[in-house]
Amino acid sequence: KRTGSRLQVDMEICPGNRCYLATAIAVEAVLNGFPYVTTSLGGIGGVSGYASFEEVLAAVKLFGNTVKTMRLDLLPKLSECFSRLTGVAFDRCKPVIGENIFSYESGIHADGIDKNPAAYEPFPPDTVGRSRQLVIGKHSGKKSIIKKLVEMGIDFGNEEIEQILQTVRLKSIEARRALYDDELREICGGLV
């Protein structure tokens, strides 16, 4: 349709991800008034992928805040359903929908998140239906060990914390992963 001397046309944009800019291009398009933007969950599809649906929604909600009723907290359920139906599993650290995006291990992060979560997280975990999770492993420090023990209801003195920390680091390196809560309980039980 023509308004004044300008021709207005509804346009659709479908950015491919060959140069790893698809999501940024899609967000810019939405924030600048494009009525249609093609995306895919997790950016899956095509030769090099597309703009990630969940990342575009999160950016529009957090930066543009144009749609007040947007339910980003439903994205984990959507991605789980997608995975069940297609057999495609998303990386646990995939932005917005990854189940480990709010996991932290190091002592400095544990202390920093207690003091100011916004310094470590782009948005609160509940925005996208997630929760913060402290994991214990080779990068953990005294503060994270103490915080995790308090979280688990286990009480130890300072002299035992150093011994627990050393055992955690050794077992985590040996296992090549962070330790599960029951493994930490076992370590603590062995020191009684």
mmCIF file of C-alpha atoms in Angstrom:
data_model
loop_
_atom_site.group_PDB
_atom_site.id
_atom_site.type_symbol
_atom_site.label_atom_id
_atom_site.label_comp_id
_atom_site.label_asym_id
_atom_site.label_seq_id
_atom_site.Cartn_x
_atom_site.Cartn_y
_atom_site.Cartn_z
ATOM 1 C CA LYS A 1 0.000 0.000 0.000
ATOM 2 C CA ARG A 2 1.163 3.530 -0.640
ATOM 3 C CA THR A 3 1.270 6.186 2.091
ATOM 4 C CA GLY A 4 2.377 9.589 0.913
ATOM 5 C CA SER A 5 5.449 9.145 -1.254
ATOM 6 C CA ARG A 6 6.560 5.908 0.471
ATOM 7 C CA LEU A 7 5.609 2.410 -0.502
ATOM 8 C CA GLN A 8 4.858 0.247 2.549
ATOM 9 C CA VAL A 9 5.203 -3.477 2.040
ATOM 10 C CA ASP A 10 4.900 -6.208 4.636
ATOM 11 C CA MET A 11 8.224 -7.986 4.494
ATOM 12 C CA GLU A 12 9.534 -11.196 5.948
ATOM 13 C CA ILE A 13 13.151 -11.825 6.845
ATOM 14 C CA CYS A 14 14.673 -15.284 7.200
ATOM 15 C CA PRO A 15 18.323 -14.829 8.175
ATOM 16 C CA GLY A 16 20.592 -17.819 7.710
ATOM 17 C CA ASN A 17 23.366 -18.369 10.212
ATOM 18 C CA ARG A 18 26.336 -18.819 7.867
ATOM 19 C CA CYS A 19 28.132 -15.849 9.428
ATOM 20 C CA TYR A 20 26.774 -16.521 12.960
ATOM 21 C CA LEU A 21 24.667 -13.360 12.919
ATOM 22 C CA ALA A 22 21.181 -14.750 12.248
ATOM 23 C CA THR A 23 19.815 -14.144 15.735
ATOM 24 C CA ALA A 24 21.244 -10.613 15.901
ATOM 25 C CA ILE A 25 19.768 -9.788 12.491
ATOM 26 C CA ALA A 26 16.372 -11.215 13.485
ATOM 27 C CA VAL A 27 16.324 -9.232 16.747
ATOM 28 C CA GLU A 28 17.229 -6.016 14.923
ATOM 29 C CA ALA A 29 14.492 -6.714 12.372
ATOM 30 C CA VAL A 30 11.839 -7.208 15.068
ATOM 31 C CA LEU A 31 12.943 -4.187 17.076
ATOM 32 C CA ASN A 32 12.857 -2.082 13.903
ATOM 33 C CA GLY A 33 9.344 -3.051 12.913
ATOM 34 C CA PHE A 34 9.620 -6.022 10.546
ATOM 35 C CA PRO A 35 6.234 -7.733 10.810
ATOM 36 C CA TYR A 36 7.523 -11.252 10.015
ATOM 37 C CA VAL A 37 10.754 -12.946 11.038
ATOM 38 C CA THR A 38 11.433 -16.629 10.392
ATOM 39 C CA THR A 39 13.250 -18.463 13.169
ATOM 40 C CA SER A 40 13.638 -22.046 14.378
ATOM 41 C CA LEU A 41 13.877 -23.543 17.838
ATOM 42 C CA GLY A 42 17.545 -23.770 18.737
ATOM 43 C CA GLY A 43 18.438 -22.274 15.344
ATOM 44 C CA ILE A 44 18.143 -25.735 13.777
ATOM 45 C CA GLY A 45 17.679 -26.135 10.043
ATOM 46 C CA GLY A 46 18.983 -25.185 6.643
ATOM 47 C CA VAL A 47 22.598 -25.530 5.634
ATOM 48 C CA SER A 48 23.990 -23.367 8.423
ATOM 49 C CA GLY A 49 21.004 -22.890 10.717
ATOM 50 C CA TYR A 50 18.609 -20.017 11.317
ATOM 51 C CA ALA A 51 17.953 -17.431 13.989
ATOM 52 C CA SER A 52 17.186 -19.108 17.326
ATOM 53 C CA PHE A 53 13.523 -18.659 18.161
ATOM 54 C CA GLU A 54 14.106 -18.615 21.915
ATOM 55 C CA GLU A 55 17.000 -16.146 21.717
ATOM 56 C CA VAL A 56 14.996 -13.762 19.537
ATOM 57 C CA LEU A 57 12.033 -13.933 21.941
ATOM 58 C CA ALA A 58 14.260 -13.337 24.974
ATOM 59 C CA ALA A 59 16.009 -10.380 23.359
ATOM 60 C CA VAL A 60 12.751 -8.794 22.233
ATOM 61 C CA LYS A 61 11.226 -9.288 25.684
ATOM 62 C CA LEU A 62 14.272 -8.016 27.566
ATOM 63 C CA PHE A 63 15.385 -5.198 25.245
ATOM 64 C CA GLY A 64 12.259 -4.198 23.378
ATOM 65 C CA ASN A 65 9.674 -5.207 25.964
ATOM 66 C CA THR A 66 6.985 -4.782 23.319
ATOM 67 C CA VAL A 67 4.935 -7.837 24.237
ATOM 68 C CA LYS A 68 4.015 -7.928 27.910
ATOM 69 C CA THR A 69 2.267 -11.319 27.754
ATOM 70 C CA MET A 70 5.248 -13.255 26.384
ATOM 71 C CA ARG A 71 5.802 -16.395 28.542
ATOM 72 C CA LEU A 72 9.513 -17.155 28.303
ATOM 73 C CA ASP A 73 9.193 -19.438 31.317
ATOM 74 C CA LEU A 74 7.497 -21.993 29.029
ATOM 75 C CA LEU A 75 10.565 -22.342 26.785
ATOM 76 C CA PRO A 76 12.113 -25.274 28.738
ATOM 77 C CA LYS A 77 8.889 -27.281 28.293
ATOM 78 C CA LEU A 78 8.785 -26.377 24.599
ATOM 79 C CA SER A 79 12.389 -27.483 24.049
ATOM 80 C CA GLU A 80 11.805 -30.739 25.982
ATOM 81 C CA CYS A 81 8.738 -31.483 23.870
ATOM 82 C CA PHE A 82 10.678 -30.685 20.686
ATOM 83 C CA SER A 83 13.477 -33.017 21.750
ATOM 84 C CA ARG A 84 11.050 -35.845 22.542
ATOM 85 C CA LEU A 85 9.304 -35.476 19.185
ATOM 86 C CA THR A 86 12.388 -35.052 16.992
ATOM 87 C CA GLY A 87 15.120 -36.843 18.911
ATOM 88 C CA VAL A 88 17.248 -33.682 18.679
ATOM 89 C CA ALA A 89 18.853 -32.826 22.010
ATOM 90 C CA PHE A 90 19.976 -29.296 22.706
ATOM 91 C CA ASP A 91 23.332 -28.558 24.303
ATOM 92 C CA ARG A 92 22.983 -28.209 28.082
ATOM 93 C CA CYS A 93 24.637 -24.778 27.805
ATOM 94 C CA LYS A 94 22.501 -23.515 24.878
ATOM 95 C CA PRO A 95 21.527 -19.905 25.596
ATOM 96 C CA VAL A 96 18.007 -19.451 26.985
ATOM 97 C CA ILE A 97 16.904 -23.133 26.759
ATOM 98 C CA GLY A 98 19.964 -25.017 28.056
ATOM 99 C CA GLU A 99 19.334 -26.699 31.381
ATOM 100 C CA ASN A 100 22.774 -25.700 32.734
ATOM 101 C CA ILE A 101 22.815 -22.028 31.750
ATOM 102 C CA PHE A 102 22.443 -20.926 35.361
ATOM 103 C CA SER A 103 24.861 -23.463 36.852
ATOM 104 C CA TYR A 104 28.013 -22.126 38.442
ATOM 105 C CA GLU A 105 30.959 -23.799 40.109
ATOM 106 C CA SER A 106 33.802 -21.503 41.061
ATOM 107 C CA GLY A 107 34.082 -19.908 44.476
ATOM 108 C CA ILE A 108 34.312 -16.384 43.107
ATOM 109 C CA HIS A 109 31.072 -16.872 41.165
ATOM 110 C CA ALA A 110 29.338 -18.303 44.239
ATOM 111 C CA ASP A 111 30.370 -15.261 46.252
ATOM 112 C CA GLY A 112 29.557 -12.833 43.436
ATOM 113 C CA ILE A 113 26.119 -14.289 42.754
ATOM 114 C CA ASP A 114 25.280 -13.964 46.444
ATOM 115 C CA LYS A 115 26.284 -10.303 46.352
ATOM 116 C CA ASN A 116 24.986 -9.252 42.901
ATOM 117 C CA PRO A 117 23.473 -11.858 40.540
ATOM 118 C CA ALA A 118 23.079 -9.260 37.761
ATOM 119 C CA ALA A 119 26.872 -9.083 37.471
ATOM 120 C CA TYR A 120 26.935 -12.746 36.332
ATOM 121 C CA GLU A 121 23.556 -13.298 34.670
ATOM 122 C CA PRO A 122 21.945 -11.423 31.769
ATOM 123 C CA PHE A 123 18.492 -11.924 33.332
ATOM 124 C CA PRO A 124 17.017 -13.711 36.359
ATOM 125 C CA PRO A 125 16.749 -17.512 35.860
ATOM 126 C CA ASP A 126 12.982 -17.614 36.456
ATOM 127 C CA THR A 127 12.510 -15.369 33.405
ATOM 128 C CA VAL A 128 13.121 -18.442 31.242
ATOM 129 C CA GLY A 129 11.760 -21.066 33.633
ATOM 130 C CA ARG A 130 15.125 -22.028 35.112
ATOM 131 C CA SER A 131 16.737 -21.812 38.525
ATOM 132 C CA ARG A 132 20.244 -21.092 39.710
ATOM 133 C CA GLN A 133 22.268 -24.192 40.548
ATOM 134 C CA LEU A 134 25.549 -24.384 42.414
ATOM 135 C CA VAL A 135 27.590 -27.385 41.283
ATOM 136 C CA ILE A 136 30.709 -28.613 43.029
ATOM 137 C CA GLY A 137 33.806 -29.641 41.091
ATOM 138 C CA LYS A 138 37.442 -28.972 40.332
ATOM 139 C CA HIS A 139 36.912 -25.191 40.051
ATOM 140 C CA SER A 140 35.096 -24.907 43.376
ATOM 141 C CA GLY A 141 36.551 -22.887 46.203
ATOM 142 C CA LYS A 142 35.919 -22.688 49.926
ATOM 143 C CA LYS A 143 32.994 -20.288 49.502
ATOM 144 C CA SER A 144 31.194 -22.573 47.068
ATOM 145 C CA ILE A 145 31.815 -25.637 49.272
ATOM 146 C CA ILE A 146 30.477 -23.808 52.335
ATOM 147 C CA LYS A 147 27.473 -22.507 50.397
ATOM 148 C CA LYS A 148 26.652 -25.981 49.021
ATOM 149 C CA LEU A 149 27.003 -27.624 52.449
ATOM 150 C CA VAL A 150 24.660 -25.044 53.974
ATOM 151 C CA GLU A 151 22.231 -25.602 51.054
ATOM 152 C CA MET A 152 22.347 -29.353 51.758
ATOM 153 C CA GLY A 153 21.990 -28.900 55.537
ATOM 154 C CA ILE A 154 25.485 -30.259 56.308
ATOM 155 C CA ASP A 155 27.448 -28.411 58.986
ATOM 156 C CA PHE A 156 31.259 -28.532 59.165
ATOM 157 C CA GLY A 157 34.002 -26.450 60.731
ATOM 158 C CA ASN A 158 36.635 -24.489 58.790
ATOM 159 C CA GLU A 159 39.321 -27.131 59.310
ATOM 160 C CA GLU A 160 37.136 -29.756 57.589
ATOM 161 C CA ILE A 161 36.240 -27.476 54.646
ATOM 162 C CA GLU A 162 39.814 -27.542 53.305
ATOM 163 C CA GLN A 163 39.889 -31.338 53.437
ATOM 164 C CA ILE A 164 36.480 -31.590 51.738
ATOM 165 C CA LEU A 165 37.627 -29.125 49.059
ATOM 166 C CA GLN A 166 40.765 -31.128 48.270
ATOM 167 C CA THR A 167 38.795 -34.394 48.056
ATOM 168 C CA VAL A 168 36.142 -32.745 45.842
ATOM 169 C CA ARG A 169 38.785 -31.451 43.444
ATOM 170 C CA LEU A 170 40.516 -34.839 43.184
ATOM 171 C CA LYS A 171 37.269 -36.776 42.660
ATOM 172 C CA SER A 172 35.997 -34.224 40.140
ATOM 173 C CA ILE A 173 39.198 -34.410 38.100
ATOM 174 C CA GLU A 174 39.083 -38.207 38.245
ATOM 175 C CA ALA A 175 35.395 -38.271 37.170
ATOM 176 C CA ARG A 176 35.962 -35.507 34.541
ATOM 177 C CA ARG A 177 32.804 -33.703 35.644
ATOM 178 C CA ALA A 178 31.226 -31.861 38.536
ATOM 179 C CA LEU A 179 30.136 -34.038 41.454
ATOM 180 C CA TYR A 180 26.570 -34.964 42.278
ATOM 181 C CA ASP A 181 25.086 -34.069 45.651
ATOM 182 C CA ASP A 182 25.127 -37.685 46.841
ATOM 183 C CA GLU A 183 28.860 -37.867 46.037
ATOM 184 C CA LEU A 184 29.446 -34.760 48.161
ATOM 185 C CA ARG A 185 27.425 -36.313 50.992
ATOM 186 C CA GLU A 186 29.601 -39.420 50.726
ATOM 187 C CA ILE A 187 32.778 -37.322 50.936
ATOM 188 C CA CYS A 188 31.439 -35.511 53.999
ATOM 189 C CA GLY A 189 30.279 -38.781 55.592
ATOM 190 C CA GLY A 190 33.774 -40.214 55.243
ATOM 191 C CA LEU A 191 35.190 -37.373 57.320
ATOM 192 C CA VAL A 192 32.965 -37.904 60.345
#
